Amino acid sequence: MKEAEATGRTAQEAVDKALSSLGIKPENADIDIISEPGQGLFSFISGKNARVVVKVRYEPAQYLQHFLKGVLERMGVEGKVALSEDEEKIYASVNGKQTGVLIGRRGKTLNELQYLANTVLRRQFEGFHKIVVVDVENYRARREQTLTKLAYSIARKVSKEGHEQALEPMTPQERRIIHLALQEHDEVITYSRGEEPYRKVIIAPR
Amino acid sequence: MKQLLEFIVKALVDEPDQVEVRQLEAERSVILELRVASGDMGKVIGKQGRIAKAIRAVIGAAAVKDNKRVMVEIVK
C-alpha cells in the first residue's frame, strides 16, 4: 500500500504535504505523527521539523469507489457509485445525471475508463488480481442485448445468402458475447480476425 | 479538466507530488501540458501508449461536455 512521509514546520503542514503528494483527502488516510516540531528522540537529527507518515487507508473496492467518484466530480457529472465484489471481480455501477458522457460512442469512454480503473488498482495495491468492471446506467447489460440481437440477425442473413460477413471491430468482451450467442447455431460459425484494437468477429456459413 | 488530469495521473504514478499540469487556453481548444517525474513517464504512457490513450479518451469526454477540444501533451 502506498504511503508518503513528509516534514514541515508544524505537524499540520507536514500532513498537508503528505496528503497532497498522495493526492488524497485526510478522511481517506491513516496519519501517523512521528515527531512534533522540536520534540522526540531524534529531534537532534530532524531539527525543528515535524515528521509524519500518511498511509492510504482503502481496501481496493473502496479505493475504486473513491477513484470513480473523484473522476465524476472533476468531470462535473453527478452520480453515485455502487459496488459489488466477488472472488474474481469488483463491479462498479455508476448511476446519475448526464452520465452519457461517461459512456461515449459505442462505450468507448466507458471502456477506457474501465481500463484506467484496472491499471490504477494494480498500481495502488500490490498483488491485486481481480478484474474491475465499470458500468454506467446498465450500459453493459443493454449492449449485451443489442449485440445478441445483432448476432442473430446477421446469422440469419449469412445463412440465407451463403457468404460470410464481418462485424465492426469490438473489444474482447463484446466479441465473446457474439461467439457465445451463436455457438450452438446450426447454420453459421464465428471466428475473429485482425489485430487489436481492430479485431472483429466474422460470421460464416457452417 | 486540469484537476481531472491531475487526479487520474496522481493515481497512476509513484511520485504524485511531482505531477504538474499547465493549462493553456485558446478560444475553442485547451492544451494540457503534463509533467511527471522521469521515472514515471512509462507509467502514464504505457505499452504502445495504451495508458496515454485511455487518459486522453477520458479527458476528451470531459472536454466534449465543456464544448471544447483538448490536447494532452506529455512533456519531458
PDB file of N, CA, C and O in Angstrom, chain A residues 18-83:
ATOM      1  N   ALA A  18       2.060  15.642   2.810  1.00  0.00           N
ATOM      2  CA  ALA A  18       1.995  14.207   2.526  1.00  0.00           C
ATOM      3  C   ALA A  18       0.696  13.857   1.803  1.00  0.00           C
ATOM      4  O   ALA A  18       0.693  13.101   0.837  1.00  0.00           O
ATOM      5  N   LEU A  19      -0.407  14.470   2.261  1.00  0.00           N
ATOM      6  CA  LEU A  19      -1.708  14.201   1.641  1.00  0.00           C
ATOM      7  C   LEU A  19      -1.718  14.652   0.190  1.00  0.00           C
ATOM      8  O   LEU A  19      -2.182  13.932  -0.697  1.00  0.00           O
ATOM      9  N   SER A  20      -1.193  15.840  -0.058  1.00  0.00           N
ATOM     10  CA  SER A  20      -1.272  16.329  -1.433  1.00  0.00           C
ATOM     11  C   SER A  20      -0.314  15.539  -2.321  1.00  0.00           C
ATOM     12  O   SER A  20      -0.581  15.347  -3.499  1.00  0.00           O
ATOM     13  N   SER A  21       0.770  15.041  -1.748  1.00  0.00           N
ATOM     14  CA  SER A  21       1.662  14.237  -2.588  1.00  0.00           C
ATOM     15  C   SER A  21       1.015  12.895  -2.943  1.00  0.00           C
ATOM     16  O   SER A  21       1.302  12.317  -3.976  1.00  0.00           O
ATOM     17  N   LEU A  22       0.123  12.416  -2.091  1.00  0.00           N
ATOM     18  CA  LEU A  22      -0.606  11.182  -2.405  1.00  0.00           C
ATOM     19  C   LEU A  22      -1.856  11.462  -3.223  1.00  0.00           C
ATOM     20  O   LEU A  22      -2.465  10.551  -3.778  1.00  0.00           O
ATOM     21  N   GLY A  23      -2.255  12.717  -3.251  1.00  0.00           N
ATOM     22  CA  GLY A  23      -3.462  13.083  -3.986  1.00  0.00           C
ATOM     23  C   GLY A  23      -4.727  12.600  -3.304  1.00  0.00           C
ATOM     24  O   GLY A  23      -5.705  12.269  -3.960  1.00  0.00           O
ATOM     25  N   ILE A  24      -4.729  12.531  -1.989  1.00  0.00           N
ATOM     26  CA  ILE A  24      -5.929  12.075  -1.284  1.00  0.00           C
ATOM     27  C   ILE A  24      -6.324  13.067  -0.195  1.00  0.00           C
ATOM     28  O   ILE A  24      -5.573  13.952   0.161  1.00  0.00           O
ATOM     29  N   LYS A  25      -7.560  12.889   0.295  1.00  0.00           N
ATOM     30  CA  LYS A  25      -8.076  13.755   1.344  1.00  0.00           C
ATOM     31  C   LYS A  25      -7.816  13.126   2.717  1.00  0.00           C
ATOM     32  O   LYS A  25      -7.672  11.911   2.816  1.00  0.00           O
ATOM     33  N   PRO A  26      -7.817  13.960   3.773  1.00  0.00           N
ATOM     34  CA  PRO A  26      -7.495  13.432   5.106  1.00  0.00           C
ATOM     35  C   PRO A  26      -8.391  12.269   5.524  1.00  0.00           C
ATOM     36  O   PRO A  26      -7.918  11.333   6.172  1.00  0.00           O
ATOM     37  N   GLU A  27      -9.682  12.318   5.155  1.00  0.00           N
ATOM     38  CA  GLU A  27     -10.575  11.247   5.611  1.00  0.00           C
ATOM     39  C   GLU A  27     -10.240   9.901   4.974  1.00  0.00           C
ATOM     40  O   GLU A  27     -10.753   8.874   5.386  1.00  0.00           O
ATOM     41  N   ASN A  28      -9.389   9.931   3.966  1.00  0.00           N
ATOM     42  CA  ASN A  28      -9.036   8.684   3.289  1.00  0.00           C
ATOM     43  C   ASN A  28      -7.666   8.169   3.701  1.00  0.00           C
ATOM     44  O   ASN A  28      -7.108   7.303   3.042  1.00  0.00           O
ATOM     45  N   ALA A  29      -7.117   8.740   4.758  1.00  0.00           N
ATOM     46  CA  ALA A  29      -5.740   8.413   5.095  1.00  0.00           C
ATOM     47  C   ALA A  29      -5.590   8.027   6.562  1.00  0.00           C
ATOM     48  O   ALA A  29      -6.380   8.432   7.406  1.00  0.00           O
ATOM     49  N   ASP A  30      -4.596   7.204   6.810  1.00  0.00           N
ATOM     50  CA  ASP A  30      -4.168   6.967   8.187  1.00  0.00           C
ATOM     51  C   ASP A  30      -2.940   7.834   8.437  1.00  0.00           C
ATOM     52  O   ASP A  30      -1.950   7.731   7.710  1.00  0.00           O
ATOM     53  N   ILE A  31      -3.044   8.668   9.444  1.00  0.00           N
ATOM     54  CA  ILE A  31      -1.982   9.641   9.676  1.00  0.00           C
ATOM     55  C   ILE A  31      -1.228   9.288  10.946  1.00  0.00           C
ATOM     56  O   ILE A  31      -1.825   9.055  11.992  1.00  0.00           O
ATOM     57  N   ASP A  32       0.066   9.228  10.800  1.00  0.00           N
ATOM     58  CA  ASP A  32       0.922   8.883  11.929  1.00  0.00           C
ATOM     59  C   ASP A  32       1.915  10.020  12.139  1.00  0.00           C
ATOM     60  O   ASP A  32       2.733  10.293  11.257  1.00  0.00           O
ATOM     61  N   ILE A  33       1.809  10.675  13.278  1.00  0.00           N
ATOM     62  CA  ILE A  33       2.762  11.754  13.546  1.00  0.00           C
ATOM     63  C   ILE A  33       3.975  11.157  14.267  1.00  0.00           C
ATOM     64  O   ILE A  33       3.873  10.668  15.382  1.00  0.00           O
ATOM     65  N   ILE A  34       5.094  11.147  13.558  1.00  0.00           N
ATOM     66  CA  ILE A  34       6.306  10.526  14.094  1.00  0.00           C
ATOM     67  C   ILE A  34       6.942  11.444  15.139  1.00  0.00           C
ATOM     68  O   ILE A  34       7.343  11.001  16.199  1.00  0.00           O
ATOM     69  N   SER A  35       7.036  12.718  14.803  1.00  0.00           N
ATOM     70  CA  SER A  35       7.561  13.651  15.790  1.00  0.00           C
ATOM     71  C   SER A  35       6.981  15.044  15.598  1.00  0.00           C
ATOM     72  O   SER A  35       6.772  15.486  14.477  1.00  0.00           O
ATOM     73  N   GLU A  36       6.675  15.677  16.701  1.00  0.00           N
ATOM     74  CA  GLU A  36       6.225  17.072  16.687  1.00  0.00           C
ATOM     75  C   GLU A  36       7.469  17.938  16.491  1.00  0.00           C
ATOM     76  O   GLU A  36       8.588  17.484  16.730  1.00  0.00           O
ATOM     77  N   PRO A  37       7.275  19.198  16.111  1.00  0.00           N
ATOM     78  CA  PRO A  37       8.445  20.059  15.914  1.00  0.00           C
ATOM     79  C   PRO A  37       9.277  20.156  17.192  1.00  0.00           C
ATOM     80  O   PRO A  37       8.737  20.392  18.264  1.00  0.00           O
ATOM     81  N   GLY A  38      10.570  19.926  17.042  1.00  0.00           N
ATOM     82  CA  GLY A  38      11.479  20.104  18.168  1.00  0.00           C
ATOM     83  C   GLY A  38      11.302  19.124  19.301  1.00  0.00           C
ATOM     84  O   GLY A  38      11.747  19.384  20.406  1.00  0.00           O
ATOM     85  N   GLN A  39      10.585  18.023  19.032  1.00  0.00           N
ATOM     86  CA  GLN A  39      10.387  17.022  20.072  1.00  0.00           C
ATOM     87  C   GLN A  39      10.884  15.665  19.615  1.00  0.00           C
ATOM     88  O   GLN A  39      11.363  15.505  18.507  1.00  0.00           O
ATOM     89  N   GLY A  40      10.740  14.691  20.487  1.00  0.00           N
ATOM     90  CA  GLY A  40      11.028  13.320  20.104  1.00  0.00           C
ATOM     91  C   GLY A  40      12.493  12.973  20.240  1.00  0.00           C
ATOM     92  O   GLY A  40      13.361  13.841  20.329  1.00  0.00           O
ATOM     93  N   LEU A  41      12.707  11.690  20.211  1.00  0.00           N
ATOM     94  CA  LEU A  41      14.026  11.154  20.456  1.00  0.00           C
ATOM     95  C   LEU A  41      15.056  11.658  19.457  1.00  0.00           C
ATOM     96  O   LEU A  41      16.215  11.871  19.786  1.00  0.00           O
ATOM     97  N   PHE A  42      14.573  11.834  18.184  1.00  0.00           N
ATOM     98  CA  PHE A  42      15.533  12.149  17.137  1.00  0.00           C
ATOM     99  C   PHE A  42      15.540  13.619  16.764  1.00  0.00           C
ATOM    100  O   PHE A  42      15.965  13.979  15.690  1.00  0.00           O
ATOM    101  N   SER A  43      15.030  14.445  17.672  1.00  0.00           N
ATOM    102  CA  SER A  43      14.917  15.857  17.322  1.00  0.00           C
ATOM    103  C   SER A  43      16.285  16.465  17.001  1.00  0.00           C
ATOM    104  O   SER A  43      16.369  17.429  16.247  1.00  0.00           O
ATOM    105  N   PHE A  44      17.320  15.874  17.541  1.00  0.00           N
ATOM    106  CA  PHE A  44      18.641  16.422  17.221  1.00  0.00           C
ATOM    107  C   PHE A  44      19.017  16.158  15.770  1.00  0.00           C
ATOM    108  O   PHE A  44      19.874  16.816  15.220  1.00  0.00           O
ATOM    109  N   ILE A  45      18.335  15.172  15.146  1.00  0.00           N
ATOM    110  CA  ILE A  45      18.562  14.934  13.716  1.00  0.00           C
ATOM    111  C   ILE A  45      17.537  15.712  12.891  1.00  0.00           C
ATOM    112  O   ILE A  45      17.886  16.431  11.970  1.00  0.00           O
ATOM    113  N   SER A  46      16.264  15.554  13.258  1.00  0.00           N
ATOM    114  CA  SER A  46      15.225  16.146  12.430  1.00  0.00           C
ATOM    115  C   SER A  46      15.088  17.649  12.660  1.00  0.00           C
ATOM    116  O   SER A  46      14.357  18.325  11.958  1.00  0.00           O
ATOM    117  N   GLY A  47      15.779  18.173  13.654  1.00  0.00           N
ATOM    118  CA  GLY A  47      15.746  19.604  13.892  1.00  0.00           C
ATOM    119  C   GLY A  47      14.409  20.037  14.411  1.00  0.00           C
ATOM    120  O   GLY A  47      13.765  19.318  15.182  1.00  0.00           O
ATOM    121  N   LYS A  48      13.910  21.176  13.942  1.00  0.00           N
ATOM    122  CA  LYS A  48      12.665  21.719  14.463  1.00  0.00           C
ATOM    123  C   LYS A  48      11.453  21.245  13.685  1.00  0.00           C
ATOM    124  O   LYS A  48      10.343  21.686  13.934  1.00  0.00           O
ATOM    125  N   ASN A  49      11.672  20.358  12.719  1.00  0.00           N
ATOM    126  CA  ASN A  49      10.560  19.955  11.866  1.00  0.00           C
ATOM    127  C   ASN A  49       9.718  18.827  12.463  1.00  0.00           C
ATOM    128  O   ASN A  49      10.229  17.989  13.191  1.00  0.00           O
ATOM    129  N   ALA A  50       8.426  18.876  12.114  1.00  0.00           N
ATOM    130  CA  ALA A  50       7.543  17.767  12.449  1.00  0.00           C
ATOM    131  C   ALA A  50       7.668  16.718  11.353  1.00  0.00           C
ATOM    132  O   ALA A  50       7.842  17.059  10.180  1.00  0.00           O
ATOM    133  N   ARG A  51       7.572  15.442  11.732  1.00  0.00           N
ATOM    134  CA  ARG A  51       7.630  14.371  10.738  1.00  0.00           C
ATOM    135  C   ARG A  51       6.387  13.525  10.829  1.00  0.00           C
ATOM    136  O   ARG A  51       5.976  13.131  11.918  1.00  0.00           O
ATOM    137  N   VAL A  52       5.785  13.252   9.685  1.00  0.00           N
ATOM    138  CA  VAL A  52       4.577  12.428   9.685  1.00  0.00           C
ATOM    139  C   VAL A  52       4.665  11.366   8.593  1.00  0.00           C
ATOM    140  O   VAL A  52       5.390  11.537   7.618  1.00  0.00           O
ATOM    141  N   VAL A  53       3.933  10.293   8.821  1.00  0.00           N
ATOM    142  CA  VAL A  53       3.758   9.289   7.773  1.00  0.00           C
ATOM    143  C   VAL A  53       2.257   9.155   7.523  1.00  0.00           C
ATOM    144  O   VAL A  53       1.476   9.020   8.462  1.00  0.00           O
ATOM    145  N   VAL A  54       1.875   9.260   6.254  1.00  0.00           N
ATOM    146  CA  VAL A  54       0.462   9.152   5.893  1.00  0.00           C
ATOM    147  C   VAL A  54       0.291   7.937   4.990  1.00  0.00           C
ATOM    148  O   VAL A  54       1.020   7.771   4.017  1.00  0.00           O
ATOM    149  N   LYS A  55      -0.665   7.080   5.355  1.00  0.00           N
ATOM    150  CA  LYS A  55      -0.912   5.867   4.563  1.00  0.00           C
ATOM    151  C   LYS A  55      -2.287   5.921   3.914  1.00  0.00           C
ATOM    152  O   LYS A  55      -3.251   6.376   4.540  1.00  0.00           O
ATOM    153  N   VAL A  56      -2.337   5.432   2.693  1.00  0.00           N
ATOM    154  CA  VAL A  56      -3.630   5.290   2.030  1.00  0.00           C
ATOM    155  C   VAL A  56      -4.398   4.178   2.740  1.00  0.00           C
ATOM    156  O   VAL A  56      -3.890   3.085   2.943  1.00  0.00           O
ATOM    157  N   ARG A  57      -5.645   4.466   3.116  1.00  0.00           N
ATOM    158  CA  ARG A  57      -6.330   3.578   4.023  1.00  0.00           C
ATOM    159  C   ARG A  57      -7.185   2.501   3.343  1.00  0.00           C
ATOM    160  O   ARG A  57      -7.548   1.510   3.940  1.00  0.00           O
ATOM    161  N   TYR A  58      -7.516   2.740   2.078  1.00  0.00           N
ATOM    162  CA  TYR A  58      -8.537   1.921   1.434  1.00  0.00           C
ATOM    163  C   TYR A  58      -8.234   0.453   1.241  1.00  0.00           C
ATOM    164  O   TYR A  58      -7.098   0.070   1.034  1.00  0.00           O
ATOM    165  N   GLU A  59      -9.297  -0.303   1.166  1.00  0.00           N
ATOM    166  CA  GLU A  59      -9.277  -1.598   0.504  1.00  0.00           C
ATOM    167  C   GLU A  59      -9.513  -1.314  -0.974  1.00  0.00           C
ATOM    168  O   GLU A  59     -10.063  -0.273  -1.327  1.00  0.00           O
ATOM    169  N   PRO A  60      -9.137  -2.251  -1.861  1.00  0.00           N
ATOM    170  CA  PRO A  60      -9.268  -1.971  -3.291  1.00  0.00           C
ATOM    171  C   PRO A  60     -10.660  -1.480  -3.722  1.00  0.00           C
ATOM    172  O   PRO A  60     -10.762  -0.515  -4.477  1.00  0.00           O
ATOM    173  N   ALA A  61     -11.714  -2.125  -3.216  1.00  0.00           N
ATOM    174  CA  ALA A  61     -13.057  -1.725  -3.660  1.00  0.00           C
ATOM    175  C   ALA A  61     -13.376  -0.286  -3.250  1.00  0.00           C
ATOM    176  O   ALA A  61     -13.929   0.478  -4.040  1.00  0.00           O
ATOM    177  N   GLN A  62     -12.999   0.070  -2.029  1.00  0.00           N
ATOM    178  CA  GLN A  62     -13.261   1.441  -1.590  1.00  0.00           C
ATOM    179  C   GLN A  62     -12.406   2.425  -2.384  1.00  0.00           C
ATOM    180  O   GLN A  62     -12.834   3.535  -2.691  1.00  0.00           O
ATOM    181  N   TYR A  63     -11.184   1.997  -2.661  1.00  0.00           N
ATOM    182  CA  TYR A  63     -10.319   2.862  -3.442  1.00  0.00           C
ATOM    183  C   TYR A  63     -10.924   3.104  -4.824  1.00  0.00           C
ATOM    184  O   TYR A  63     -10.927   4.233  -5.325  1.00  0.00           O
ATOM    185  N   LEU A  64     -11.456   2.034  -5.409  1.00  0.00           N
ATOM    186  CA  LEU A  64     -12.093   2.153  -6.715  1.00  0.00           C
ATOM    187  C   LEU A  64     -13.242   3.159  -6.664  1.00  0.00           C
ATOM    188  O   LEU A  64     -13.398   4.013  -7.548  1.00  0.00           O
ATOM    189  N   GLN A  65     -14.031   3.064  -5.595  1.00  0.00           N
ATOM    190  CA  GLN A  65     -15.152   3.986  -5.443  1.00  0.00           C
ATOM    191  C   GLN A  65     -14.655   5.437  -5.349  1.00  0.00           C
ATOM    192  O   GLN A  65     -15.169   6.333  -6.001  1.00  0.00           O
ATOM    193  N   HIS A  66     -13.628   5.609  -4.537  1.00  0.00           N
ATOM    194  CA  HIS A  66     -13.018   6.935  -4.387  1.00  0.00           C
ATOM    195  C   HIS A  66     -12.502   7.443  -5.734  1.00  0.00           C
ATOM    196  O   HIS A  66     -12.713   8.595  -6.108  1.00  0.00           O
ATOM    197  N   PHE A  67     -11.839   6.566  -6.478  1.00  0.00           N
ATOM    198  CA  PHE A  67     -11.282   6.960  -7.765  1.00  0.00           C
ATOM    199  C   PHE A  67     -12.397   7.365  -8.737  1.00  0.00           C
ATOM    200  O   PHE A  67     -12.340   8.435  -9.358  1.00  0.00           O
ATOM    201  N   LEU A  68     -13.427   6.535  -8.833  1.00  0.00           N
ATOM    202  CA  LEU A  68     -14.507   6.833  -9.782  1.00  0.00           C
ATOM    203  C   LEU A  68     -15.271   8.091  -9.370  1.00  0.00           C
ATOM    204  O   LEU A  68     -15.609   8.929 -10.207  1.00  0.00           O
ATOM    205  N   LYS A  69     -15.536   8.229  -8.068  1.00  0.00           N
ATOM    206  CA  LYS A  69     -16.206   9.437  -7.597  1.00  0.00           C
ATOM    207  C   LYS A  69     -15.368  10.678  -7.898  1.00  0.00           C
ATOM    208  O   LYS A  69     -15.904  11.715  -8.282  1.00  0.00           O
ATOM    209  N   GLY A  70     -14.067  10.551  -7.702  1.00  0.00           N
ATOM    210  CA  GLY A  70     -13.161  11.659  -7.987  1.00  0.00           C
ATOM    211  C   GLY A  70     -13.210  12.060  -9.456  1.00  0.00           C
ATOM    212  O   GLY A  70     -13.200  13.247  -9.789  1.00  0.00           O
ATOM    213  N   VAL A  71     -13.261  11.053 -10.333  1.00  0.00           N
ATOM    214  CA  VAL A  71     -13.343  11.332 -11.769  1.00  0.00           C
ATOM    215  C   VAL A  71     -14.680  12.012 -12.097  1.00  0.00           C
ATOM    216  O   VAL A  71     -14.719  13.029 -12.795  1.00  0.00           O
ATOM    217  N   LEU A  72     -15.778  11.469 -11.569  1.00  0.00           N
ATOM    218  CA  LEU A  72     -17.108  12.043 -11.822  1.00  0.00           C
ATOM    219  C   LEU A  72     -17.157  13.504 -11.395  1.00  0.00           C
ATOM    220  O   LEU A  72     -17.590  14.376 -12.149  1.00  0.00           O
ATOM    221  N   GLU A  73     -16.709  13.733 -10.170  1.00  0.00           N
ATOM    222  CA  GLU A  73     -16.735  15.071  -9.584  1.00  0.00           C
ATOM    223  C   GLU A  73     -15.994  16.069 -10.471  1.00  0.00           C
ATOM    224  O   GLU A  73     -16.482  17.148 -10.758  1.00  0.00           O
ATOM    225  N   ARG A  74     -14.801  15.640 -10.943  1.00  0.00           N
ATOM    226  CA  ARG A  74     -13.975  16.552 -11.736  1.00  0.00           C
ATOM    227  C   ARG A  74     -14.449  16.665 -13.181  1.00  0.00           C
ATOM    228  O   ARG A  74     -13.976  17.515 -13.925  1.00  0.00           O
ATOM    229  N   MET A  75     -15.358  15.780 -13.580  1.00  0.00           N
ATOM    230  CA  MET A  75     -15.974  15.927 -14.904  1.00  0.00           C
ATOM    231  C   MET A  75     -17.259  16.725 -14.801  1.00  0.00           C
ATOM    232  O   MET A  75     -17.912  16.993 -15.810  1.00  0.00           O
ATOM    233  N   GLY A  76     -17.665  17.055 -13.580  1.00  0.00           N
ATOM    234  CA  GLY A  76     -18.920  17.768 -13.385  1.00  0.00           C
ATOM    235  C   GLY A  76     -20.135  16.884 -13.615  1.00  0.00           C
ATOM    236  O   GLY A  76     -21.197  17.357 -14.016  1.00  0.00           O
ATOM    237  N   VAL A  77     -19.971  15.580 -13.358  1.00  0.00           N
ATOM    238  CA  VAL A  77     -21.088  14.657 -13.506  1.00  0.00           C
ATOM    239  C   VAL A  77     -21.568  14.259 -12.111  1.00  0.00           C
ATOM    240  O   VAL A  77     -20.769  13.868 -11.267  1.00  0.00           O
ATOM    241  N   GLU A  78     -22.883  14.392 -11.892  1.00  0.00           N
ATOM    242  CA  GLU A  78     -23.420  13.971 -10.601  1.00  0.00           C
ATOM    243  C   GLU A  78     -23.812  12.516 -10.693  1.00  0.00           C
ATOM    244  O   GLU A  78     -24.600  12.131 -11.550  1.00  0.00           O
ATOM    245  N   GLY A  79     -23.278  11.723  -9.798  1.00  0.00           N
ATOM    246  CA  GLY A  79     -23.625  10.306  -9.863  1.00  0.00           C
ATOM    247  C   GLY A  79     -23.227   9.558  -8.621  1.00  0.00           C
ATOM    248  O   GLY A  79     -22.411  10.020  -7.829  1.00  0.00           O
ATOM    249  N   LYS A  80     -23.830   8.387  -8.474  1.00  0.00           N
ATOM    250  CA  LYS A  80     -23.495   7.511  -7.356  1.00  0.00           C
ATOM    251  C   LYS A  80     -22.739   6.296  -7.896  1.00  0.00           C
ATOM    252  O   LYS A  80     -22.993   5.847  -9.007  1.00  0.00           O
ATOM    253  N   VAL A  81     -21.843   5.792  -7.082  1.00  0.00           N
ATOM    254  CA  VAL A  81     -21.081   4.611  -7.465  1.00  0.00           C
ATOM    255  C   VAL A  81     -21.419   3.484  -6.503  1.00  0.00           C
ATOM    256  O   VAL A  81     -21.134   3.569  -5.315  1.00  0.00           O
ATOM    257  N   ALA A  82     -22.090   2.439  -7.006  1.00  0.00           N
ATOM    258  CA  ALA A  82     -22.414   1.282  -6.166  1.00  0.00           C
ATOM    259  C   ALA A  82     -21.440   0.160  -6.494  1.00  0.00           C
ATOM    260  O   ALA A  82     -21.050  -0.022  -7.645  1.00  0.00           O
ATOM    261  N   LEU A  83     -21.048  -0.597  -5.467  1.00  0.00           N
ATOM    262  CA  LEU A  83     -20.028  -1.623  -5.658  1.00  0.00           C
ATOM    263  C   LEU A  83     -20.554  -2.992  -5.309  1.00  0.00           C
ATOM    264  O   LEU A  83     -21.363  -3.136  -4.395  1.00  0.00           O
TER     265      LEU A  83
END
